[in-house]
Short mmCIF file of C-alpha atoms in Angstrom, two decimals:
data_model
loop_
_atom_site.label_atom_id
_atom_site.label_comp_id
_atom_site.label_asym_id
_atom_site.label_seq_id
_atom_site.Cartn_x
_atom_site.Cartn_y
_atom_site.Cartn_z
CA MET A 1 -135.02 -65.62 -20.43
CA LYS A 2 -132.51 -64.40 -23.14
CA SER A 3 -131.99 -61.25 -24.93
CA ILE A 4 -132.97 -61.99 -28.54
CA THR A 5 -130.77 -60.30 -31.28
CA LYS A 6 -130.22 -60.16 -34.92
CA GLN A 7 -127.20 -59.31 -36.75
CA LYS A 8 -127.04 -55.86 -38.53
CA SER A 9 -126.47 -55.68 -42.26
CA LEU A 10 -122.81 -55.42 -43.18
CA GLU A 11 -123.72 -52.14 -44.73
CA GLU A 12 -124.94 -50.70 -41.70
CA ILE A 13 -122.00 -52.06 -39.69
CA GLN A 14 -119.79 -50.24 -42.23
CA GLN A 15 -121.57 -46.98 -41.85
CA GLN A 16 -121.04 -47.09 -38.23
CA LEU A 17 -117.29 -47.62 -38.94
CA VAL A 18 -116.70 -44.83 -41.05
CA GLY A 19 -113.32 -43.17 -40.12
CA LEU A 20 -112.67 -46.10 -37.58
CA ASP A 21 -110.23 -48.42 -39.14
CA ARG A 22 -108.80 -50.34 -35.97
CA VAL A 23 -111.45 -52.55 -34.48
CA TYR A 24 -111.56 -54.78 -31.24
CA ILE A 25 -114.50 -57.21 -31.37
CA ILE A 26 -116.25 -58.44 -28.29
CA GLY A 27 -118.98 -61.22 -28.18
CA CYS A 28 -120.99 -62.42 -25.22
CA GLY A 29 -120.98 -66.04 -23.85
CA THR A 30 -124.63 -65.97 -22.57
CA CYS A 31 -127.45 -64.83 -24.88
CA THR A 32 -125.75 -64.13 -28.13
CA THR A 33 -123.96 -67.30 -27.85
CA MET A 34 -127.30 -69.30 -27.36
CA THR A 35 -128.86 -67.43 -30.42
CA ARG A 36 -125.68 -67.84 -32.48
CA THR A 37 -125.57 -64.05 -33.16
CA GLY A 38 -122.53 -63.00 -31.07
CA GLY A 39 -120.68 -66.28 -29.72
CA ARG A 40 -117.07 -67.40 -30.59
CA ASP A 41 -117.83 -68.76 -34.25
CA GLU A 42 -119.77 -65.32 -35.12
CA VAL A 43 -116.99 -63.40 -33.68
CA LEU A 44 -114.45 -65.15 -35.80
CA GLU A 45 -116.86 -64.70 -38.89
CA MET A 46 -116.91 -60.91 -38.16
CA LYS A 47 -113.42 -60.51 -38.04
CA GLU A 48 -113.08 -61.93 -41.39
CA ARG A 49 -115.75 -59.82 -42.58
CA LEU A 50 -114.14 -56.54 -41.05
CA GLN A 51 -110.85 -57.59 -42.58
CA GLY A 52 -112.63 -57.90 -45.91
CA MET A 53 -113.69 -54.23 -45.39
CA ASP A 54 -109.90 -53.37 -45.04
CA LYS A 55 -110.40 -53.00 -41.11
CA ILE A 56 -107.54 -53.86 -38.92
CA VAL A 57 -108.65 -56.12 -36.13
CA THR A 58 -106.56 -55.83 -33.20
CA GLY A 59 -107.93 -58.46 -31.05
CA TRP A 60 -111.32 -60.23 -29.96
CA LEU A 61 -112.74 -61.63 -26.91
CA VAL A 62 -115.97 -63.32 -25.91
CA THR A 63 -116.92 -62.02 -22.33
CA PRO A 64 -119.00 -64.52 -20.21
CA THR A 65 -121.79 -62.31 -19.85
CA ALA A 66 -121.46 -59.03 -21.45
CA CYS A 67 -124.20 -57.16 -19.29
CA ASP A 68 -122.56 -58.24 -16.16
CA GLU A 69 -120.27 -56.02 -14.17
CA MET A 70 -117.62 -58.68 -14.51
CA THR A 71 -117.11 -57.52 -17.99
CA GLY A 72 -115.35 -54.30 -16.62
CA ALA A 73 -112.66 -56.81 -15.25
CA ALA A 74 -112.47 -58.56 -18.85
CA LEU A 75 -111.78 -55.15 -20.68
CA VAL A 76 -108.88 -54.45 -18.30
CA HIS A 77 -107.57 -57.88 -19.08
CA ALA A 78 -107.63 -57.03 -22.86
CA ASN A 79 -106.79 -53.57 -22.13
CA GLY A 80 -103.64 -53.74 -24.65
CA ALA A 81 -105.39 -54.81 -27.92
CA ILE A 82 -108.15 -52.55 -26.99
CA ALA A 83 -105.88 -49.66 -26.58
CA ASN A 84 -104.61 -50.25 -30.12
CA ALA A 85 -108.05 -50.08 -31.59
CA SER A 86 -110.15 -46.93 -32.59
CA CYS A 87 -113.20 -48.58 -31.50
CA VAL A 88 -114.92 -51.74 -30.10
CA VAL A 89 -117.74 -53.54 -32.22
CA SER A 90 -119.81 -55.47 -29.97
CA MET A 91 -121.63 -58.59 -30.51
CA SER A 92 -123.74 -58.53 -27.38
CA CYS A 93 -127.17 -57.09 -26.81
CA ALA A 94 -127.68 -53.63 -26.35
CA MET A 95 -127.44 -54.00 -22.47
CA GLY A 96 -123.74 -55.41 -23.15
CA VAL A 97 -122.94 -52.37 -25.41
CA GLN A 98 -124.00 -50.03 -22.84
CA ARG A 99 -122.01 -51.81 -20.24
CA MET A 100 -118.95 -51.77 -22.28
CA ALA A 101 -119.52 -48.14 -23.22
CA GLY A 102 -119.59 -47.14 -19.70
CA TYR A 103 -116.22 -48.72 -18.90
CA LEU A 104 -114.43 -47.53 -22.16
CA ASP A 105 -113.66 -44.11 -23.44
CA LYS A 106 -113.92 -45.48 -27.17
CA PRO A 107 -116.79 -45.76 -29.21
CA VAL A 108 -118.71 -49.13 -28.65
CA LEU A 109 -120.64 -49.93 -31.88
CA PRO A 110 -123.34 -52.49 -31.98
CA ALA A 111 -123.16 -55.11 -34.61
CA LEU A 112 -126.65 -56.60 -33.44
CA ASP A 113 -130.12 -55.08 -33.02
CA THR A 114 -131.86 -56.17 -29.78
CA LEU A 115 -135.27 -57.44 -30.50
CA PHE A 116 -136.97 -58.68 -27.45
CA ILE A 117 -136.36 -60.59 -24.17
CA GLY A 118 -137.53 -64.19 -25.14
CA LEU A 119 -138.15 -67.39 -23.24
CA GLU A 120 -136.75 -70.62 -25.36
CA SER A 121 -139.85 -72.63 -25.22
CA SER A 122 -138.27 -75.51 -27.22
CA PRO A 123 -134.75 -75.50 -28.40
CA GLY A 124 -133.96 -72.72 -30.82
CA ASP A 125 -137.71 -71.40 -30.35
CA PHE A 126 -137.64 -68.03 -28.55
CA HIS A 127 -140.86 -66.43 -27.72
CA GLU A 128 -141.42 -62.90 -26.19
CA ILE A 129 -143.95 -63.52 -23.21
CA CYS A 130 -143.56 -60.44 -21.10
CA ALA A 131 -143.56 -56.90 -22.33
CA GLN A 132 -142.83 -55.78 -18.63
CA CYS A 133 -145.82 -53.38 -18.80
CA GLY A 134 -145.65 -52.65 -15.13
CA HIS A 135 -149.14 -54.16 -14.34
CA CYS A 136 -149.51 -57.90 -14.65
CA LEU A 137 -153.02 -59.07 -15.71
CA LEU A 138 -151.98 -62.89 -15.97
CA GLY A 139 -154.51 -63.74 -13.05
CA TYR A 140 -157.43 -62.54 -15.46
CA THR A 141 -156.08 -64.34 -18.79
CA ALA A 142 -155.31 -67.80 -17.72
CA GLY A 143 -151.44 -67.31 -17.50
CA ILE A 144 -151.17 -65.82 -21.02
CA CYS A 145 -150.25 -62.27 -21.55
CA PRO A 146 -152.46 -60.57 -24.08
CA VAL A 147 -150.27 -57.45 -23.58
CA THR A 148 -147.54 -59.31 -25.21
CA ALA A 149 -149.06 -62.24 -26.98
CA CYS A 150 -151.83 -60.20 -28.85
CA HIS A 151 -150.48 -58.23 -31.79
CA LYS A 152 -152.88 -55.43 -30.71
CA HIS A 153 -152.23 -56.06 -26.89
CA LEU A 154 -156.12 -56.07 -26.44
CA LEU A 155 -157.33 -56.52 -23.01
CA ASN A 156 -161.01 -57.27 -23.50
CA GLY A 157 -161.20 -60.34 -26.07
CA PRO A 158 -160.07 -60.88 -29.78
CA CYS A 159 -160.30 -58.79 -32.59
CA GLY A 160 -162.25 -59.48 -35.67
CA GLY A 161 -159.07 -60.56 -37.65
CA THR A 162 -158.66 -63.97 -35.56
CA ASP A 163 -159.16 -67.01 -37.88
CA SER A 164 -159.27 -70.57 -36.58
CA GLY A 165 -157.16 -69.72 -33.73
CA ARG A 166 -154.50 -67.84 -35.67
CA CYS A 167 -153.57 -64.24 -35.71
CA GLU A 168 -154.37 -62.02 -39.01
CA VAL A 169 -150.98 -60.62 -39.25
CA ASP A 170 -149.15 -64.03 -39.23
CA LYS A 171 -150.66 -67.33 -39.67
CA ASP A 172 -147.91 -68.92 -37.90
CA LYS A 173 -148.69 -67.14 -34.73
CA ASP A 174 -151.40 -68.09 -32.38
CA CYS A 175 -154.30 -65.77 -31.50
CA ALA A 176 -153.65 -65.16 -27.93
CA TRP A 177 -157.07 -64.55 -27.01
CA THR A 178 -158.32 -67.85 -28.57
CA LEU A 179 -155.63 -69.38 -26.47
CA ILE A 180 -157.01 -67.47 -23.31
CA TYR A 181 -160.53 -68.27 -24.07
CA LYS A 182 -159.62 -72.15 -24.38
CA ARG A 183 -157.72 -72.30 -21.25
CA LEU A 184 -160.21 -70.24 -19.17
CA LYS A 185 -162.92 -72.53 -20.59
CA GLN A 186 -161.20 -75.52 -19.54
CA GLN A 187 -160.72 -74.13 -16.08
CA GLY A 188 -164.47 -73.28 -15.70
CA ARG A 189 -163.69 -69.49 -15.66
CA LEU A 190 -164.99 -67.86 -18.46
CA ASP A 191 -166.56 -65.44 -16.32
CA VAL A 192 -163.33 -63.93 -15.76
CA MET A 193 -163.13 -62.92 -19.52
CA ARG A 194 -166.24 -61.40 -19.51
CA ARG A 195 -165.04 -58.92 -16.72
CA TYR A 196 -164.35 -55.45 -18.48
CA GLN A 197 -160.58 -54.43 -18.31
CA PRO A 198 -160.08 -50.67 -18.19
CA VAL A 199 -157.40 -48.89 -20.17
CA LYS A 200 -153.90 -49.97 -19.08
CA ASN A 201 -151.69 -47.27 -17.12
CA SER A 202 -149.06 -46.52 -19.52
CA GLN A 203 -147.08 -44.65 -16.76
CA VAL A 204 -146.74 -47.19 -13.74
CA VAL A 205 -143.05 -46.07 -13.93
CA PRO A 206 -142.49 -43.52 -16.27
CA ARG A 207 -139.45 -43.83 -18.71
CA PRO A 208 -136.48 -44.09 -18.12
CA ARG A 209 -137.66 -46.83 -15.67
CA ILE A 210 -135.56 -47.22 -12.47
CA MET A 211 -136.00 -49.04 -9.33
CA ARG A 212 -133.95 -48.60 -6.21
CA VAL A 213 -133.73 -51.56 -3.75
CA ASP A 214 -132.31 -50.71 -0.31
CA MET B 1 -182.17 -32.50 -43.11
CA ALA B 2 -181.90 -36.27 -42.39
CA LYS B 3 -183.56 -37.54 -39.47
CA SER B 4 -181.08 -38.29 -36.69
CA PHE B 5 -179.71 -41.84 -36.76
CA ARG B 6 -180.51 -42.60 -33.36
CA ASP B 7 -184.29 -41.54 -34.00
CA VAL B 8 -184.24 -43.96 -37.10
CA LEU B 9 -182.75 -46.65 -34.98
CA LYS B 10 -185.59 -46.13 -32.35
CA SER B 11 -188.05 -46.21 -35.15
CA ASP B 12 -189.65 -49.41 -36.44
CA LYS B 13 -188.09 -48.54 -39.81
CA PHE B 14 -185.64 -51.28 -41.38
CA VAL B 15 -182.40 -49.17 -41.06
CA ILE B 16 -180.11 -48.82 -44.09
CA THR B 17 -176.44 -47.43 -43.70
CA SER B 18 -173.75 -47.56 -46.40
CA GLU B 19 -170.26 -46.13 -46.33
CA ILE B 20 -167.57 -44.13 -48.11
CA GLY B 21 -163.91 -44.49 -48.16
CA PRO B 22 -162.07 -41.14 -48.25
CA PRO B 23 -159.38 -40.46 -50.80
CA LYS B 24 -155.46 -40.75 -50.58
CA GLY B 25 -154.81 -37.17 -51.01
CA THR B 26 -157.22 -33.91 -51.34
CA ASN B 27 -158.83 -34.62 -54.59
CA LEU B 28 -162.30 -35.04 -53.03
CA ASP B 29 -164.32 -35.26 -56.29
CA SER B 30 -165.02 -39.19 -55.88
CA MET B 31 -166.03 -38.90 -52.19
CA LEU B 32 -168.22 -35.85 -52.63
CA HIS B 33 -169.91 -37.75 -55.66
CA HIS B 34 -170.40 -41.00 -53.33
CA ILE B 35 -171.98 -38.69 -50.69
CA ASP B 36 -174.38 -37.14 -53.31
CA ILE B 37 -175.52 -40.67 -54.40
CA LEU B 38 -176.11 -41.96 -50.87
CA LYS B 39 -177.36 -38.99 -49.04
CA ASP B 40 -180.95 -39.39 -50.08
CA THR B 41 -180.78 -43.38 -50.42
CA VAL B 42 -179.56 -44.40 -47.11
CA ASP B 43 -180.33 -43.36 -43.45
CA ALA B 44 -176.66 -42.85 -42.46
CA ILE B 45 -173.29 -42.90 -44.29
CA ASN B 46 -170.15 -44.52 -42.42
CA VAL B 47 -166.61 -42.78 -43.08
CA THR B 48 -163.96 -45.03 -42.75
CA ASP B 49 -160.86 -44.45 -40.70
CA HIS B 50 -157.75 -45.48 -42.72
CA GLN B 51 -159.54 -48.56 -43.82
CA SER B 52 -156.98 -51.41 -43.93
CA SER B 53 -154.55 -49.19 -42.25
CA VAL B 54 -153.94 -47.35 -45.50
CA MET B 55 -153.22 -43.62 -44.87
CA ARG B 56 -155.96 -41.30 -46.22
CA PHE B 57 -158.00 -38.22 -45.82
CA PRO B 58 -159.66 -38.53 -42.14
CA SER B 59 -162.85 -40.03 -41.27
CA LEU B 60 -164.00 -36.77 -39.40
CA GLY B 61 -163.28 -34.81 -42.58
CA GLY B 62 -165.40 -36.77 -44.82
CA CYS B 63 -168.17 -36.71 -41.93
CA LEU B 64 -167.94 -32.94 -41.94
CA TYR B 65 -168.60 -32.90 -45.76
CA ILE B 66 -171.66 -35.16 -45.15
CA LYS B 67 -173.15 -32.89 -42.66
CA GLU B 68 -172.68 -29.99 -45.03
CA LYS B 69 -174.57 -31.75 -47.65
CA GLY B 70 -177.52 -32.41 -45.09
CA ALA B 71 -176.85 -36.08 -44.31
CA GLU B 72 -176.12 -38.08 -41.47
CA PRO B 73 -172.63 -39.26 -40.82
CA ILE B 74 -171.27 -42.19 -38.72
CA MET B 75 -167.79 -41.38 -37.83
CA GLN B 76 -165.62 -44.60 -37.70
CA MET B 77 -163.06 -44.38 -35.26
CA THR B 78 -160.22 -46.87 -34.67
CA CYS B 79 -157.79 -47.17 -31.70
CA ARG B 80 -154.91 -47.96 -34.12
CA ASP B 81 -153.47 -44.38 -34.35
CA ARG B 82 -154.41 -42.28 -31.64
CA ASN B 83 -153.75 -42.61 -27.94
CA GLN B 84 -156.62 -41.52 -25.42
CA MET B 85 -155.87 -37.93 -25.54
CA ALA B 86 -156.12 -37.83 -29.24
CA LEU B 87 -159.38 -39.74 -29.42
CA GLN B 88 -161.03 -37.85 -26.85
CA SER B 89 -160.14 -34.50 -28.48
CA ASP B 90 -161.24 -35.75 -32.03
CA LEU B 91 -164.66 -36.69 -29.97
CA LEU B 92 -164.96 -33.08 -28.76
CA PHE B 93 -164.22 -31.67 -32.26
CA ALA B 94 -166.44 -33.91 -34.14
CA TYR B 95 -169.46 -33.39 -31.46
CA ALA B 96 -168.73 -29.43 -31.77
CA ARG B 97 -169.07 -29.70 -35.68
CA GLY B 98 -172.46 -31.64 -35.44
CA VAL B 99 -171.20 -35.20 -35.75
CA ARG B 100 -173.30 -37.23 -33.58
CA ASN B 101 -172.68 -40.76 -34.39
CA VAL B 102 -169.52 -42.92 -33.91
CA LEU B 103 -168.58 -46.50 -34.72
CA CYS B 104 -166.05 -47.69 -32.01
CA LEU B 105 -163.47 -49.97 -33.65
CA THR B 106 -160.21 -51.32 -32.60
CA GLY B 107 -158.75 -51.07 -36.12
CA ASP B 108 -156.69 -53.02 -38.48
CA SER B 109 -152.95 -54.00 -37.76
CA ILE B 110 -150.49 -51.60 -39.11
CA VAL B 111 -148.56 -54.27 -40.80
CA VAL B 112 -151.41 -55.01 -43.31
CA GLY B 113 -151.48 -51.39 -44.52
CA ASP B 114 -149.21 -48.84 -46.48
CA HIS B 115 -147.20 -47.57 -43.75
CA LYS B 116 -145.95 -50.74 -42.28
CA ASP B 117 -142.97 -49.38 -40.35
CA ALA B 118 -145.33 -46.75 -38.43
CA ALA B 119 -145.88 -47.00 -34.56
CA ASP B 120 -149.54 -48.56 -33.65
CA VAL B 121 -151.11 -47.38 -30.88
CA PHE B 122 -153.94 -49.51 -29.51
CA GLU B 123 -153.93 -48.01 -26.13
CA MET B 124 -157.71 -48.88 -26.11
CA ASP B 125 -159.70 -51.27 -27.69
CA SER B 126 -163.18 -50.88 -28.99
CA SER B 127 -165.18 -51.75 -25.78
CA GLN B 128 -162.81 -49.17 -23.91
CA LEU B 129 -163.47 -46.43 -26.58
CA LEU B 130 -167.28 -46.99 -26.19
CA ARG B 131 -166.94 -46.54 -22.44
CA THR B 132 -164.97 -43.43 -22.87
CA VAL B 133 -167.61 -41.91 -25.11
CA ARG B 134 -170.15 -42.72 -22.16
CA GLN B 135 -167.85 -41.24 -19.70
CA MET B 136 -167.45 -38.09 -21.79
CA GLU B 137 -171.04 -37.84 -22.03
CA ALA B 138 -171.32 -37.90 -18.13
CA GLY B 139 -169.20 -34.87 -18.18
CA ARG B 140 -165.90 -36.05 -17.38
CA ASP B 141 -162.57 -36.97 -19.52
CA LEU B 142 -160.64 -40.25 -18.91
CA GLY B 143 -158.31 -38.23 -16.55
CA GLY B 144 -161.58 -37.78 -14.42
CA ASN B 145 -161.56 -34.04 -15.22
CA GLU B 146 -164.72 -32.05 -15.88
CA LEU B 147 -165.44 -31.06 -19.33
CA ASP B 148 -166.69 -27.65 -20.07
CA GLY B 149 -169.38 -28.24 -22.41
CA GLY B 150 -170.13 -32.10 -23.08
CA VAL B 151 -170.79 -34.45 -25.79
CA GLU B 152 -173.53 -36.76 -26.82
CA PHE B 153 -173.11 -39.61 -29.22
CA CYS B 154 -175.24 -42.61 -30.74
CA ALA B 155 -172.29 -45.12 -30.54
CA GLY B 156 -172.08 -48.44 -32.25
CA ALA B 157 -169.49 -51.24 -32.66
CA ILE B 158 -169.10 -54.24 -34.93
CA VAL B 159 -169.13 -57.97 -34.44
CA THR B 160 -168.16 -60.93 -36.75
CA PRO B 161 -171.00 -63.56 -36.62
CA GLU B 162 -168.79 -65.94 -38.66
CA ALA B 163 -165.86 -66.00 -36.60
CA ASP B 164 -164.12 -69.28 -35.46
CA PRO B 165 -164.23 -69.91 -32.66
CA LEU B 166 -167.29 -67.85 -32.13
CA GLU B 167 -167.81 -67.70 -28.38
CA PRO B 168 -164.85 -65.38 -27.72
CA GLN B 169 -166.34 -62.75 -30.22
CA LEU B 170 -169.76 -63.08 -28.48
CA ILE B 171 -168.00 -62.49 -25.29
CA LYS B 172 -166.68 -59.23 -26.58
CA PHE B 173 -170.07 -58.43 -28.27
CA GLU B 174 -171.67 -58.54 -24.90
CA LYS B 175 -168.76 -56.44 -23.46
CA LYS B 176 -169.53 -53.94 -26.29
CA VAL B 177 -173.29 -53.74 -25.42
CA GLU B 178 -172.49 -53.64 -21.84
CA ALA B 179 -170.14 -50.54 -22.64
CA GLY B 180 -172.96 -48.76 -24.25
CA ALA B 181 -173.06 -49.67 -27.93
CA GLU B 182 -176.51 -48.66 -29.29
CA PHE B 183 -176.17 -50.31 -32.70
CA ILE B 184 -174.09 -53.22 -34.42
CA GLN B 185 -172.93 -53.27 -37.84
CA THR B 186 -171.78 -56.81 -38.85
CA GLN B 187 -168.91 -58.09 -40.81
CA ALA B 188 -170.17 -59.16 -43.99
CA ILE B 189 -172.39 -62.21 -43.85
CA TYR B 190 -173.62 -64.35 -46.74
CA ASP B 191 -175.00 -67.36 -45.19
CA LEU B 192 -178.51 -66.11 -43.96
CA GLU B 193 -179.12 -69.31 -42.12
CA ASN B 194 -176.01 -68.94 -39.92
CA PHE B 195 -176.82 -65.24 -39.35
CA ALA B 196 -180.33 -66.08 -38.31
CA LYS B 197 -178.80 -68.29 -35.71
CA PHE B 198 -176.60 -65.34 -34.66
CA MET B 199 -179.68 -63.00 -34.61
CA GLU B 200 -181.49 -65.40 -32.06
CA TYR B 201 -178.74 -64.94 -29.74
CA ALA B 202 -178.33 -61.19 -30.36
CA ARG B 203 -181.96 -60.54 -29.69
CA GLN B 204 -181.45 -61.06 -26.22
CA PHE B 205 -179.76 -57.72 -26.08
CA ASP B 206 -180.86 -54.15 -26.21
CA VAL B 207 -178.97 -53.35 -29.48
CA LYS B 208 -179.87 -52.93 -33.03
CA VAL B 209 -178.26 -55.15 -35.32
CA LEU B 210 -177.53 -54.01 -39.01
CA ALA B 211 -176.22 -56.95 -41.18
CA GLY B 212 -173.08 -56.09 -43.24
CA ILE B 213 -173.69 -56.56 -46.96
CA VAL B 214 -170.42 -56.55 -48.91
CA LEU B 215 -171.12 -56.28 -52.64
CA LEU B 216 -169.67 -59.31 -54.42
CA VAL B 217 -168.62 -58.34 -57.85
CA SER B 218 -167.22 -61.55 -59.25
CA ALA B 219 -166.86 -65.34 -58.45
CA ARG B 220 -163.17 -64.84 -58.10
CA MET B 221 -163.75 -62.00 -55.42
CA ALA B 222 -166.20 -64.37 -53.59
CA LYS B 223 -163.73 -67.17 -53.48
CA PHE B 224 -161.07 -64.94 -52.46
CA MET B 225 -163.05 -63.81 -49.49
CA THR B 226 -164.03 -66.91 -48.25
CA GLU B 227 -160.73 -68.16 -48.45
CA ASN B 228 -158.57 -65.22 -47.22
CA VAL B 229 -160.73 -62.70 -45.06
CA PRO B 230 -161.01 -64.00 -41.41
CA GLY B 231 -164.72 -64.13 -40.45
CA ILE B 232 -166.13 -64.13 -43.98
CA PHE B 233 -167.96 -67.20 -45.34
CA VAL B 234 -169.41 -67.04 -48.86
CA PRO B 235 -171.40 -70.25 -49.33
CA GLN B 236 -170.47 -72.28 -52.47
CA SER B 237 -173.81 -71.87 -54.12
CA LEU B 238 -173.28 -68.08 -54.26
CA ILE B 239 -169.88 -68.49 -55.81
CA ASP B 240 -171.41 -70.89 -58.35
CA GLU B 241 -174.32 -68.44 -59.04
CA LEU B 242 -171.78 -65.61 -59.83
CA ALA B 243 -169.64 -67.96 -61.91
CA ALA B 244 -172.80 -68.83 -64.02
CA ALA B 245 -173.41 -65.28 -64.86
CA PRO B 246 -172.89 -64.42 -68.63
CA LYS B 247 -169.77 -62.64 -69.19
CA GLY B 248 -169.79 -59.11 -68.24
CA GLN B 249 -172.92 -59.51 -66.05
CA ALA B 250 -171.13 -60.50 -62.82
CA LEU B 251 -171.64 -57.14 -61.32
CA SER B 252 -175.40 -57.41 -62.08
CA LYS B 253 -175.56 -60.77 -60.68
CA GLY B 254 -173.80 -59.49 -57.33
CA ILE B 255 -176.24 -56.70 -57.07
CA GLU B 256 -179.16 -59.14 -57.52
CA ILE B 257 -177.69 -61.34 -54.75
CA ALA B 258 -177.29 -58.36 -52.43
CA GLY B 259 -180.82 -57.17 -53.12
CA ARG B 260 -182.29 -60.58 -52.39
CA MET B 261 -180.24 -60.98 -49.20
CA ILE B 262 -181.46 -57.59 -48.08
CA ALA B 263 -185.26 -58.27 -48.94
CA THR B 264 -184.91 -61.81 -46.87
CA LEU B 265 -183.58 -60.01 -43.85
CA LYS B 266 -186.39 -57.33 -44.14
CA ASP B 267 -189.07 -59.18 -44.91
CA GLU B 268 -188.44 -62.37 -42.57
CA GLY B 269 -187.68 -59.59 -39.84
CA ILE B 270 -184.22 -61.35 -39.28
CA CYS B 271 -182.23 -58.18 -38.16
CA ASP B 272 -183.19 -54.36 -37.67
CA GLY B 273 -181.20 -53.14 -41.00
CA VAL B 274 -178.30 -53.55 -43.17
CA HIS B 275 -175.03 -51.82 -43.71
CA ILE B 276 -174.15 -51.85 -47.53
CA MET B 277 -170.40 -51.79 -48.27
CA ALA B 278 -169.84 -51.35 -52.00
CA ILE B 279 -166.26 -50.93 -51.76
CA GLY B 280 -165.68 -48.54 -54.63
CA LYS B 281 -168.95 -49.19 -56.48
CA GLU B 282 -170.92 -46.77 -54.41
CA GLU B 283 -172.75 -45.84 -57.62
CA VAL B 284 -174.76 -49.15 -57.42
CA VAL B 285 -175.98 -48.87 -53.85
CA PRO B 286 -179.20 -47.49 -55.17
CA ASP B 287 -179.40 -50.50 -57.58
CA ILE B 288 -178.89 -52.75 -54.68
CA LEU B 289 -181.85 -51.26 -52.69
CA ALA B 290 -183.99 -51.43 -55.91
CA ALA B 291 -183.17 -55.19 -56.23
CA ALA B 292 -184.19 -55.41 -52.74
CA GLY B 293 -187.67 -53.64 -53.34
CA ILE B 294 -186.46 -50.66 -51.08
CA ASN B 295 -186.94 -47.21 -52.90
CA GLY B 296 -184.83 -44.65 -50.95
CA ARG B 297 -184.58 -43.59 -47.56
CA HIS B 298 -188.14 -41.53 -47.96
#
């Protein structure tokens, strides 16, 4: 599972940096390195771009896993160069940004947008397959999640927009319910699809979601 | 006053419905004109609910004008824009103002419409909305709380008889019937042989089926629909027939084709009625019915 990110436009990064001229850049050695949005190469590219905006880059670092608590130790290690900066530009996902912001008293600004938590189904091909809805229905849907894989997160079968197994909103996407139907049919379990699924509980864990494990 | 739509459905009459699309804005002239044309022509008038996810004057608003003009509205209700609270609340208001028919739809995707960045809801799907209507009729809301004054609706749904693959759609169709759908208005159909096969299947269920008739206005439109609209198949023979129409006569040909299809569906007893979607050409609905040999509701 990877946190899937996309780089923000330079214009938006610049907007966040108004009044902040000295920048320290932090990338992440895990997800954003895999997705080539915040690894070493992208951090070095960002360094040049920020310098092109007349920013002073006081240093940079690629922390092994930005969302991990070990990031605290990495920030202590880089303390001098960070102290010289007026802010940190993070090239991790939003979890890394928040981890860093908790450790630092300077602004931590995201250079990336966090899109979804995805599984790499083949190299470079990331799919969101779980929306963490709080009540798993995979037992009724042949192991394919309609809450995530159906554009309208329908629970009782396909909408009328499906066409030849494709989703109406994007011909490159499969219709989740056609996949579910085919797999249930192959398993001889179409009766499961005929079962009515009631409206989902949207408040299984009301937001913000917290779990305490003792 | 028009006969209640449920009474029409229960009669042996070949049922005819049509629909109007409310405007984007508060200039209601065209919508009111369309209501005037349709009110004495068809048994009930659907009002679309932000059709194709384009923000418009509300379906419920259109329904109230239809009521004012003494006709029978069918409120189309999609699950795209409202959560269970808002949907139930609108059902209460609609009932209180005399709207007695609701067509329960999942709704088009937000991204095909004109507010592409908007949040979509889809907390419910069409079958869940149908069950919500029935639960409210039994006196309780979805939270299980007692209603002070209930509702009663003639509730319907849709089906796509030309879907590929078809079986998942049929499973959903059966779920809608089980959920209490009294009538079904289908997606546009053009191949009457395919549709008759679908009806052989649908006849097993206690539900009235109205075939969807979308007026074809040109060979180009017919070709576009069959190539681009999911669940619509226009046979080549119809496309050729429209293409062969003399210049400026394509609309008349489309009216003739729609009328011919309706006459066949009626005369051969293939289904219980038709739902005519003229998509902006509501003026010609009476012509379509005349071409079918049907002269008005009465």
